[in-house]
CSV table of C-alpha atoms and ligand atoms in Angstrom, one decimal:
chain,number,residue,atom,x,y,z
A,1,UNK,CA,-10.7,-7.4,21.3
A,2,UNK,CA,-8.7,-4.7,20.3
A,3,UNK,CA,-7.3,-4.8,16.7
A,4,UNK,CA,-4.6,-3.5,15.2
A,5,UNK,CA,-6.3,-2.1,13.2
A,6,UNK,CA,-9.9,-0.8,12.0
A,7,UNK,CA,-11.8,1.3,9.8
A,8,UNK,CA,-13.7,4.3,11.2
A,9,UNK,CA,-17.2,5.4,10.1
A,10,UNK,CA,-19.7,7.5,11.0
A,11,UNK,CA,-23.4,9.0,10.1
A,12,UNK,CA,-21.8,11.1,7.5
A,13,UNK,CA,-20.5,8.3,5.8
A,14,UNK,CA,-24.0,6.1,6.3
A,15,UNK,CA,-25.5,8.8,4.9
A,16,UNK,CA,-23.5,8.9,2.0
A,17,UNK,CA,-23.6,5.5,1.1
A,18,UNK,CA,-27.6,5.6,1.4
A,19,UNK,CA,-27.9,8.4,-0.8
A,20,UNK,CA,-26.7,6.3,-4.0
A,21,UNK,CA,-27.9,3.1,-2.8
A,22,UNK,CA,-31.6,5.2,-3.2
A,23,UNK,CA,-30.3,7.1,-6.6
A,24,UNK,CA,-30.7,5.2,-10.1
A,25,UNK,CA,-27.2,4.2,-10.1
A,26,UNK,CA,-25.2,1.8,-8.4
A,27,UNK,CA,-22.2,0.9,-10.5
A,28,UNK,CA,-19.1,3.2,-11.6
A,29,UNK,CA,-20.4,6.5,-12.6
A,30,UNK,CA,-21.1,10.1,-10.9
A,31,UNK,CA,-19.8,9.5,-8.1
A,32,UNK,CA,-16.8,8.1,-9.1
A,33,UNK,CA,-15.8,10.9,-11.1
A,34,UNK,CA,-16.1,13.1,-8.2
A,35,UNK,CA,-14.5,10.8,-5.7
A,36,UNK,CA,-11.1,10.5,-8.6
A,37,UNK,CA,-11.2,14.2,-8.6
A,38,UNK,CA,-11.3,14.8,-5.0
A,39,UNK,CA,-8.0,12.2,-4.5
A,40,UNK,CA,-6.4,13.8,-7.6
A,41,UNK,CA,-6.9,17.3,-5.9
A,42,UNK,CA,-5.4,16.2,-2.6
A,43,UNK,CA,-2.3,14.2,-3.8
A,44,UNK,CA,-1.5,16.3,-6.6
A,45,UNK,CA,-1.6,14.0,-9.7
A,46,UNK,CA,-3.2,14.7,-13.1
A,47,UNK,CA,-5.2,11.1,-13.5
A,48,UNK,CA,-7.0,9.0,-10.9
A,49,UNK,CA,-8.6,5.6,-11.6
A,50,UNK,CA,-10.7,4.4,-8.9
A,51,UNK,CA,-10.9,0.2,-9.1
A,52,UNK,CA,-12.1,-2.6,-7.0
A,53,UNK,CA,-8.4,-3.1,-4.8
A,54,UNK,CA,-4.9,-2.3,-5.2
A,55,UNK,CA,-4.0,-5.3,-5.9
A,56,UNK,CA,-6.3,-5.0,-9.3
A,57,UNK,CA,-4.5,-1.3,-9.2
A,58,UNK,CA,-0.7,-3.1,-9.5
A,59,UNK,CA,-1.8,-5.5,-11.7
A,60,UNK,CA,-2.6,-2.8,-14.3
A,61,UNK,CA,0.0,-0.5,-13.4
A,62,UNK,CA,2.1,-3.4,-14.6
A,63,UNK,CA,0.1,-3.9,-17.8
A,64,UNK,CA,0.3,-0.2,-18.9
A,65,UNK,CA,4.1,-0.3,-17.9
A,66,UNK,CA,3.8,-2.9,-20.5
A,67,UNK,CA,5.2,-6.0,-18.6
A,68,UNK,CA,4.8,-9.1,-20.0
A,69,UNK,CA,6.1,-12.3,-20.9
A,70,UNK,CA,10.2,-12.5,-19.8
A,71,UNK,CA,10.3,-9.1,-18.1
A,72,UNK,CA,12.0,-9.0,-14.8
A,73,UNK,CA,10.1,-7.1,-11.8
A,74,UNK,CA,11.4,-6.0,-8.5
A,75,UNK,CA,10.3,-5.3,-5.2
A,76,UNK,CA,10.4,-5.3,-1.5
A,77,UNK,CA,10.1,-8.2,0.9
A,78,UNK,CA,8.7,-6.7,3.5
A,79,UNK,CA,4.9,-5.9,2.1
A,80,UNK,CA,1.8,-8.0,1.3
A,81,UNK,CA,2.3,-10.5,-1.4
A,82,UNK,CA,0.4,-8.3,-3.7
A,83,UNK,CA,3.3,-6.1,-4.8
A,84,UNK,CA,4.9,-9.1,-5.9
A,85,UNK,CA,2.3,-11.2,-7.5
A,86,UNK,CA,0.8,-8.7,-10.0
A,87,UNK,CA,4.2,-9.1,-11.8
A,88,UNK,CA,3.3,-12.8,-11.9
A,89,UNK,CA,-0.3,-12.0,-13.1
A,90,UNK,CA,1.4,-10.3,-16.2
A,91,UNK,CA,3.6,-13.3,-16.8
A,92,UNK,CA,6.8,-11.6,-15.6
A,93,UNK,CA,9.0,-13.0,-13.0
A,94,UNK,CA,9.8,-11.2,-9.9
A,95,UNK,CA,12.7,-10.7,-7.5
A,96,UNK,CA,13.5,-9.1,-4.4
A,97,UNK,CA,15.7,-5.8,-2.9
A,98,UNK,CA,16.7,-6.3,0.5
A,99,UNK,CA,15.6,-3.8,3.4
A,100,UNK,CA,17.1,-1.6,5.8
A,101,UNK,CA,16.6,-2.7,9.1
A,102,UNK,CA,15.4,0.4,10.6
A,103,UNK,CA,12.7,1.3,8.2
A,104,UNK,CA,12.1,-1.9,6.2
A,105,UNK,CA,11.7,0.3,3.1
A,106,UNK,CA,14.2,-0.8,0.4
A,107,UNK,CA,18.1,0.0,0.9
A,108,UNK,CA,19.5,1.9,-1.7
A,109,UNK,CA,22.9,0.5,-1.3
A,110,UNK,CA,21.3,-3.3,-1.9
A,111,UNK,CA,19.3,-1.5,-4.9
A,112,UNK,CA,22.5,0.0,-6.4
A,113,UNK,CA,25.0,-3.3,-6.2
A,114,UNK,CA,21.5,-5.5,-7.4
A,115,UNK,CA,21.2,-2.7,-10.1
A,116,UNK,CA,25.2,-3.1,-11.2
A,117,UNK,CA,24.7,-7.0,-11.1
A,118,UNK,CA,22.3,-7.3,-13.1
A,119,UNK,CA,23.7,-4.5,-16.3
A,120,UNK,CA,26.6,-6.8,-16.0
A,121,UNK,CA,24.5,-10.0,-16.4
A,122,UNK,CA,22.0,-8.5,-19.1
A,123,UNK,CA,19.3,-8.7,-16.6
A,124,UNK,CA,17.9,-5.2,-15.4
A,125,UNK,CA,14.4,-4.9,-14.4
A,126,UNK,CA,11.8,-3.3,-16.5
A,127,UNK,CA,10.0,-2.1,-12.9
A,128,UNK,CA,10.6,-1.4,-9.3
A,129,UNK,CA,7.5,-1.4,-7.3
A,130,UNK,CA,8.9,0.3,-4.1
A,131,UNK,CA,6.7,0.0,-0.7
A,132,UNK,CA,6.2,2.8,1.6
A,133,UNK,CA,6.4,0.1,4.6
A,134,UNK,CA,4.1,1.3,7.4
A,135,UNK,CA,3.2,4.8,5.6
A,136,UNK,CA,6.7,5.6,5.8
A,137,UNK,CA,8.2,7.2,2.4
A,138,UNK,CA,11.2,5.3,0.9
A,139,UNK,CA,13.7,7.5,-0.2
A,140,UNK,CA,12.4,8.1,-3.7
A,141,UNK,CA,15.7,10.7,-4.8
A,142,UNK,CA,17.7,8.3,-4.7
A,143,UNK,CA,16.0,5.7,-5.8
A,144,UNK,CA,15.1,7.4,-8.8
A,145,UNK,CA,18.5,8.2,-9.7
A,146,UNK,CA,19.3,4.8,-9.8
A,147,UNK,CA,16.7,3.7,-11.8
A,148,UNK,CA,16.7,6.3,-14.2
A,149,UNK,CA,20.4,5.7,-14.8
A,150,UNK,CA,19.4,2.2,-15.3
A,151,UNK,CA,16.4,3.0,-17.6
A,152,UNK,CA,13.5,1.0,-15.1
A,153,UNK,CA,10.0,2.2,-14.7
A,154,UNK,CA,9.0,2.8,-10.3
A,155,UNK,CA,5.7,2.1,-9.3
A,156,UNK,CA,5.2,3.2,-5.9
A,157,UNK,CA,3.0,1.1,-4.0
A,158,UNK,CA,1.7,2.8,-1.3
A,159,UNK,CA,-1.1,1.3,0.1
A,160,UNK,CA,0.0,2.5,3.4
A,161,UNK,CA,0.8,5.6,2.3
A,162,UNK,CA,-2.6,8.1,1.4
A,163,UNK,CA,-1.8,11.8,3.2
A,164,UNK,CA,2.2,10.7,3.5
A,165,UNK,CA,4.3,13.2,2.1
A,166,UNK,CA,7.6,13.2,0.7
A,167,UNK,CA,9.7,16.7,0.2
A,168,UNK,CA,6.9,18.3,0.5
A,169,UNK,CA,4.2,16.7,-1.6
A,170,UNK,CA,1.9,14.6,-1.4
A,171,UNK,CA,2.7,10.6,-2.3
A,172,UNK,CA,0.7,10.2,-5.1
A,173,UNK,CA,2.1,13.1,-7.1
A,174,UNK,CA,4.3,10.7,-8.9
A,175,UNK,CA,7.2,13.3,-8.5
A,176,UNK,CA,10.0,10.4,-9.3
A,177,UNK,CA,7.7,7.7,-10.2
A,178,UNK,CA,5.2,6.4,-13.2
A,179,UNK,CA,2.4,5.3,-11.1
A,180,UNK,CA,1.2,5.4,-7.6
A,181,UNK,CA,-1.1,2.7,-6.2
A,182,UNK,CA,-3.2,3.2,-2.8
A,183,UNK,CA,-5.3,0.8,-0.7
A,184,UNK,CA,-8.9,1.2,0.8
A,185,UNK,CA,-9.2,-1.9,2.0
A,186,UNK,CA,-10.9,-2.3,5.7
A,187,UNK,CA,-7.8,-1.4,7.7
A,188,UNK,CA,-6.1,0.8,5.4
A,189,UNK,CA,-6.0,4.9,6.0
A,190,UNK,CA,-9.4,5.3,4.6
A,191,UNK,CA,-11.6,2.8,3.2
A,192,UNK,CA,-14.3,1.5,1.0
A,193,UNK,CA,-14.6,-1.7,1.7
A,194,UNK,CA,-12.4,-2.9,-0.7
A,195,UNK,CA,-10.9,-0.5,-3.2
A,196,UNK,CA,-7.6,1.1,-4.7
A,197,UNK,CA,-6.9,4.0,-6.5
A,198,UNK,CA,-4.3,4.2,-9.1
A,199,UNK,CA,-2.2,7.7,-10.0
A,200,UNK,CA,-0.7,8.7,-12.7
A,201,UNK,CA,0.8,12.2,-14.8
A,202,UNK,CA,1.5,10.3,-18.0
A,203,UNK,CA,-1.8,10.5,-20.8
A,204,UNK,CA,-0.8,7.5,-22.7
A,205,UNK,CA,-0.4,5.4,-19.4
A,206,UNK,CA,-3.7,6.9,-18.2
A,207,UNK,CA,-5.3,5.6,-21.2
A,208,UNK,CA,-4.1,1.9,-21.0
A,209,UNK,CA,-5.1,2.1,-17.5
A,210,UNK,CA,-8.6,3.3,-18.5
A,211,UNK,CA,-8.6,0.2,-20.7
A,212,UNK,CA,-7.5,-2.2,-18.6
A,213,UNK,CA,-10.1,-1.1,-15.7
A,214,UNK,CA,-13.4,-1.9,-17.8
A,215,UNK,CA,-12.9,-4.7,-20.3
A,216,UNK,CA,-10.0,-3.0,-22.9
A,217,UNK,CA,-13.6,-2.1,-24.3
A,218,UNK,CA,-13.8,1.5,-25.5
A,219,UNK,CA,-16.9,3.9,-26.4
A,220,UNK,CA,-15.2,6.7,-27.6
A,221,UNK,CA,-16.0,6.8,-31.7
A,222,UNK,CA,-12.5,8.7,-32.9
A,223,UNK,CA,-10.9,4.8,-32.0
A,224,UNK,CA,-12.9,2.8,-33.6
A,225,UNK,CA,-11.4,0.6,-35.7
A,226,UNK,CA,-14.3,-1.2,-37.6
A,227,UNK,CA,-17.2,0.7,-38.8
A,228,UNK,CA,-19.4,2.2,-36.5
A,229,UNK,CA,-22.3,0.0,-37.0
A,230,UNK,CA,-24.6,2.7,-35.0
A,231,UNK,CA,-25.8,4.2,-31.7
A,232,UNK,CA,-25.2,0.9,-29.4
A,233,UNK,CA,-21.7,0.1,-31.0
A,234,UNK,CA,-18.2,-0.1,-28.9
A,235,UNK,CA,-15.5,-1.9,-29.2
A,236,UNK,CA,-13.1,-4.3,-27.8
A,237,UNK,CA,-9.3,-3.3,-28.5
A,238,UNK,CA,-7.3,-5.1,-25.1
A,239,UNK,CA,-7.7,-7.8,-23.3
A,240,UNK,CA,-9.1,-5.8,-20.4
A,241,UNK,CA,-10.6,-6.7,-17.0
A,242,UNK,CA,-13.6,-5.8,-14.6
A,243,UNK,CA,-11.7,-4.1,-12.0
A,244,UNK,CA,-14.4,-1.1,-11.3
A,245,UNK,CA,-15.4,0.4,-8.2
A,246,UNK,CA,-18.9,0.9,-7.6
A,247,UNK,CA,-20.6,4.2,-7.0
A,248,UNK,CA,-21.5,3.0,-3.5
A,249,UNK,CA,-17.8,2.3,-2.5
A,250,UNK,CA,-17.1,5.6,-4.1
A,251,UNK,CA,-19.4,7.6,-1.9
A,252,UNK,CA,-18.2,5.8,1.1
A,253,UNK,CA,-14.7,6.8,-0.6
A,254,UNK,CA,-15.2,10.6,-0.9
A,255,UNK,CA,-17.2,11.0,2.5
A,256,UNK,CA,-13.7,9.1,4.0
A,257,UNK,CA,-11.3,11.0,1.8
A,258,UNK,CA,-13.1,14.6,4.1
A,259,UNK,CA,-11.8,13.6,7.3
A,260,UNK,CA,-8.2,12.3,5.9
A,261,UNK,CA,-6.6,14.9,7.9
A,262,UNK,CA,-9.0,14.3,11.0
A,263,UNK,CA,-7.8,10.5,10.9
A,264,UNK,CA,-4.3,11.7,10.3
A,265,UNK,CA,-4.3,14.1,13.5
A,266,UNK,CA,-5.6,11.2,15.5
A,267,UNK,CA,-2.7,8.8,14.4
A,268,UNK,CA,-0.3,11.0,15.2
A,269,UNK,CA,-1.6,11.8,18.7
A,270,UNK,CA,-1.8,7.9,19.6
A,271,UNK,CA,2.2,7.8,17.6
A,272,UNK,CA,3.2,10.5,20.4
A,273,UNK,CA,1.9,8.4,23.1
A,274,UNK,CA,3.2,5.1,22.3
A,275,UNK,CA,6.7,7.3,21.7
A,276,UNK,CA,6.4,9.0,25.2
A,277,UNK,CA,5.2,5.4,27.2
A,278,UNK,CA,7.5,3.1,25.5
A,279,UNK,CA,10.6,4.9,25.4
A,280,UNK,CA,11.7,3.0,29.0
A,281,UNK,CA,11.3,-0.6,27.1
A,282,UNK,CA,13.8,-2.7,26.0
A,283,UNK,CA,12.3,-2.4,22.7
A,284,UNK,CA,13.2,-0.5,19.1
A,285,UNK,CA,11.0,2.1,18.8
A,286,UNK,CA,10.4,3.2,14.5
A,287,UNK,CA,13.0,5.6,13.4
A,288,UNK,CA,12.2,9.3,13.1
A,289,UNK,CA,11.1,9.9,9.4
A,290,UNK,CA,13.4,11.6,6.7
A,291,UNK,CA,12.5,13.3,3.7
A,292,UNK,CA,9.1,13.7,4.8
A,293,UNK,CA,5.8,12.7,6.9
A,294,UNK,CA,4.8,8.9,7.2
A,295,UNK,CA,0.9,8.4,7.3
A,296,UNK,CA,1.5,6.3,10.2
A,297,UNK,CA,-0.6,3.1,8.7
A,298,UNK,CA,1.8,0.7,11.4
A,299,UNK,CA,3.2,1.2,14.8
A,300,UNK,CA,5.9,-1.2,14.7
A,301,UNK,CA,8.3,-2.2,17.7
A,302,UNK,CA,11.1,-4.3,17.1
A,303,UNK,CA,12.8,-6.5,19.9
A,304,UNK,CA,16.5,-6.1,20.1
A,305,UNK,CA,18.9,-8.7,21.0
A,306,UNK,CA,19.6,-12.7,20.3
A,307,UNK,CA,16.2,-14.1,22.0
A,308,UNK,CA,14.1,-11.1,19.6
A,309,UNK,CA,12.4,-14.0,18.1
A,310,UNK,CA,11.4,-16.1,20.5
A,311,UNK,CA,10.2,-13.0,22.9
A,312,UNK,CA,8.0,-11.3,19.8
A,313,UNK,CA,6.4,-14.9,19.9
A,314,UNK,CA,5.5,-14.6,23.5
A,315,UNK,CA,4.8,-11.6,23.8
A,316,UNK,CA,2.2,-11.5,20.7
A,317,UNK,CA,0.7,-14.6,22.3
A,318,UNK,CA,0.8,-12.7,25.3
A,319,UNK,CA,-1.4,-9.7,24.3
A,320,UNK,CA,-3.5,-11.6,22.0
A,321,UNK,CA,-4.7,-13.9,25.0
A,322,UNK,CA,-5.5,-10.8,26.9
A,323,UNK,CA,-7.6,-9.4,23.9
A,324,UNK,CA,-5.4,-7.6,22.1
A,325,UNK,CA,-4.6,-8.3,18.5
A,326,UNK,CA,-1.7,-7.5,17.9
A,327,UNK,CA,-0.1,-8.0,14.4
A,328,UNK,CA,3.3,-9.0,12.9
A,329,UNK,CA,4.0,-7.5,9.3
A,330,UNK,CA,5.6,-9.0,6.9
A,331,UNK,CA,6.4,-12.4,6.4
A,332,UNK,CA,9.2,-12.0,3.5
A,333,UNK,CA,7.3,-12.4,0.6
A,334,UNK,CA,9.8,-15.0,-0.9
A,335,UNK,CA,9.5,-17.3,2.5
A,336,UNK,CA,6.0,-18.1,0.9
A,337,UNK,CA,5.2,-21.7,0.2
A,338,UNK,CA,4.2,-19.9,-3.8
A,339,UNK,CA,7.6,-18.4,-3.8
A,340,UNK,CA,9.5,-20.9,-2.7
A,341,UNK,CA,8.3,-23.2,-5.6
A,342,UNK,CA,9.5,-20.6,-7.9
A,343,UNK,CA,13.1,-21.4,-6.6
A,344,UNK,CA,13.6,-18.6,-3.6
A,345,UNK,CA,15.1,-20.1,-0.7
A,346,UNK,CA,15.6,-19.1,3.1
A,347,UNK,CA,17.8,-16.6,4.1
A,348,UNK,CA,18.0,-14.6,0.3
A,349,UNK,CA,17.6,-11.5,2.1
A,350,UNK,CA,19.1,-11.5,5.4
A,351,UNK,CA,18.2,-8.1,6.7
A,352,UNK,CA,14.4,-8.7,5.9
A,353,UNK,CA,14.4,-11.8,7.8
A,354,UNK,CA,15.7,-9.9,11.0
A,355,UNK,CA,13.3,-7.5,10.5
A,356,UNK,CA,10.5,-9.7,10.2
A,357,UNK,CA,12.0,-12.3,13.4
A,358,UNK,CA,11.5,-9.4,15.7
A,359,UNK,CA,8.7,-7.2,14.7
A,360,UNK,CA,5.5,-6.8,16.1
A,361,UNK,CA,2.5,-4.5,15.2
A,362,UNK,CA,1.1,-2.3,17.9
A,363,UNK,CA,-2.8,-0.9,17.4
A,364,UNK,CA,-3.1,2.4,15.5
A,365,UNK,CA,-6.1,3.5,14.3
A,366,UNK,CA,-8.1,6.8,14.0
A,367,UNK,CA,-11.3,5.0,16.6
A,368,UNK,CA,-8.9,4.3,19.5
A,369,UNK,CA,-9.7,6.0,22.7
A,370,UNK,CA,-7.5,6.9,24.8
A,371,UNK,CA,-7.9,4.4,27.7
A,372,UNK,CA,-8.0,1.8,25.2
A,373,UNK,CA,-4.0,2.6,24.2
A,374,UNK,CA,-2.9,2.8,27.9
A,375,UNK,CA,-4.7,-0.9,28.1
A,376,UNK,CA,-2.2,-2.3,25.1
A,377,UNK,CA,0.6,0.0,26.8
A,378,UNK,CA,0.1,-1.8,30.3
A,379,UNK,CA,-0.3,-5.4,28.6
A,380,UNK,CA,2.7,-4.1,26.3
A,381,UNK,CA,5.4,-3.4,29.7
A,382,UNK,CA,4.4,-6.6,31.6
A,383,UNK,CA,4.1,-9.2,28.7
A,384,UNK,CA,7.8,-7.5,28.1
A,385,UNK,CA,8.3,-8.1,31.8
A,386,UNK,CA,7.1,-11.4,31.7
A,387,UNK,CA,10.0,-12.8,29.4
A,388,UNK,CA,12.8,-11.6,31.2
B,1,LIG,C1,-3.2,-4.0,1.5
B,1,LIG,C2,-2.0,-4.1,0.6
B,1,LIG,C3,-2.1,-4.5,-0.7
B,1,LIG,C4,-3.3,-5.0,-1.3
B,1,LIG,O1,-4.4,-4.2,-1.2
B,1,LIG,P1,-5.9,-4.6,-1.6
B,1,LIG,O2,-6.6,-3.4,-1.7
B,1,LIG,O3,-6.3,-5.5,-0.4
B,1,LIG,O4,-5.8,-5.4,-2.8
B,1,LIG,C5,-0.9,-4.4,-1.5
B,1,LIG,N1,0.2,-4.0,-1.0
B,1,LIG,C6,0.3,-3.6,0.3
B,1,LIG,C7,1.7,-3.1,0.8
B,1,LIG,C8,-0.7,-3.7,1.2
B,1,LIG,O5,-0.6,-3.3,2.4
């Protein structure tokens, strides 16, 4: 089987992984450190939290934004249900921006009317968590504007995202947003396991995120509030969470985060080639990238015309009977069975839906040999040939 995806390790990385797992610590500590450092280096942003997924790294980046109890959140459709849920986890509610239909990132004209709405209703956001769909970058100027205008906080989730840049820097510098959030799961852009990382330039948010990552229990004397009773003493100050990453993961993390660029190269070569051998299909092809680089996490095709739907259907079973698994991303969050018991209904954002009834996920990943892309091109053209 071919996947759509897959993580890619080598000796280096076994090796890493074995050094701590023969050290005298296993849990969040030296290693750690470094591997923060290293990602704070290479995406340009003052703090890095390491933590057990990105889905524990959105639910604090929510916490420290301070969301809470009748605070609106918004976000994208087109992404895992995570960017939507950790609003829920803070006991805010959550709606959704439309797309465009050539990116699937969120459209800043649906952003700027929802945005007019809700001033006029009394219901702004407190948040945006914006998606960088694919790896692709959203376009954060504008977005920005608008939600600076409107005085809401952007978390960027960008789990697709790590070695994307966006006019010129890296995503993760937090240049027009509070916090960044990446993903290491599996078939992310490098892995641990499972794992996220959490950036931000703010101190104070940086502290609460500190907090939140390891219990809200703090060691550092100059906070205590209570007397310090003596040399075992902490204390508790926020209701706080176990959402650490282990030193093992982190090794792994920092022996991955070396060959970003390596992984990045390889993308890009298998990008050119599904460019250059699909371009003769009656297929959309992803838009050329604006504003800066996508990391290329998804190659997505999109099929054009009334019957898109029902030929994405056969063609995925198609490919998938002959071993290839392909992928389909995203279901729109709101369609969810969850959601929909919240009060969304069908068809509350249009474009997304279109989006989603035609796409299909092509395999991308750094392992993928070359013979193994002209196989999923070959099965691609006649499973496309088959339904016409
Ligand atoms: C993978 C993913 C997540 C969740 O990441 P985990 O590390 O598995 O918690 C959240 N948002 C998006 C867009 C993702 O792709």
């Amino acid at each position: 089987m071919i996947p759509y995806s897959r993580q890619c390790i080598d000796e280096t990385d076994i090796e890493a992984v074995s050094e701590v797992l023969r050290s005298d610590f296993l849990t969040q500590g030296r290693c750690t450190v470094q591997f923060e450092r290293a990602v704070a280096e290479r995406v340009g942003a003052k703090y890095v939290f390491a933590a057990n997924s990105a889905t524990s790294c959105l639910h604090m980046a929510c916490l420290a934004l301070g969301i809470g109890n009748g605070d609106r959140v918004w976000t994208s459709p087109i992404t895992f249900v995570a960017s939507a849920t950790c609003a829920l986890m803070c006991g805010a509610s959550v709606d959704f921006v439309d797309v465009d239909l050539d990116t699937a990132n969120i459209s800043v004209s649906a952003l700027e009317s929802k945005l007019a709405d809700a001033m006029s209703t009394g219901t702004l956001p407190k948040a945006l968590i914006v998606v960088h769909f694919a790896g692709r970058p959203c376009d954060m100027r504008k977005i920005s504007e608008l939600t600076q205008k409107y005085g809401v906080k952007v978390i960027e989730d960008a789990s697709h995202a790590l070695g994307a840049e966006y006019e010129s820097l890296p995503i993760g510098s937090n240049q027009y947003s509070d916090i960044t959030v990446f993903s290491l799961h599996a078939v992310k852009i490098i892995t641990t396991g499972e794992g996220g990382l959490i950036t931000t330039n703010n101190e104070a948010l940086a502290e609460k995120i500190a907090s939140y990552r390891s219990h809200g229990v703090t060691r550092d004397s100059e906070k205590y509030i209570n007397n310090n009773d003596g040399g075992w003493y902490y204390e508790q100050h926020d209701l706080g969470y176990n959402y650490r990453m282990t030193d093992i993961q982190s090794a792994l993390g920092l022996s991955q985060l070396k060959k970003l660029d390596k992984f990045y190269h390889h993308r890009i070569e298998i990008v050119e080639r599904y460019f250059q051998h699909l371009k003769d299909l009656d297929v959309i092809l992803p838009p050329i990238v604006t504003g800066g680089t996508s990391s290329w996490h998804l190659f997505v095709i999109n099929f054009p015309g009334p019957d898109s739907s029902s030929i994405r259907k056969s063609v995925f079973n198609a490919m998938r009977d002959q071993g290839v698994a392909v992928n389909v991303h995203y279901i729109p969050v709101y369609k969810q069975p969850y959601f929909r018991s919240l009060g969304f209904e069908y068809g509350f954002c249009p474009v997304a839906e279109k989006y989603y009834d035609s796409a299909l996920s092509l395999p991308v990943y750094p392992g993928m040999k070359k013979e193994e892309q002209l196989e999923v091109i070959n099965k691609l053209s006649r499973a496309i040939a088959c339904t016409a």
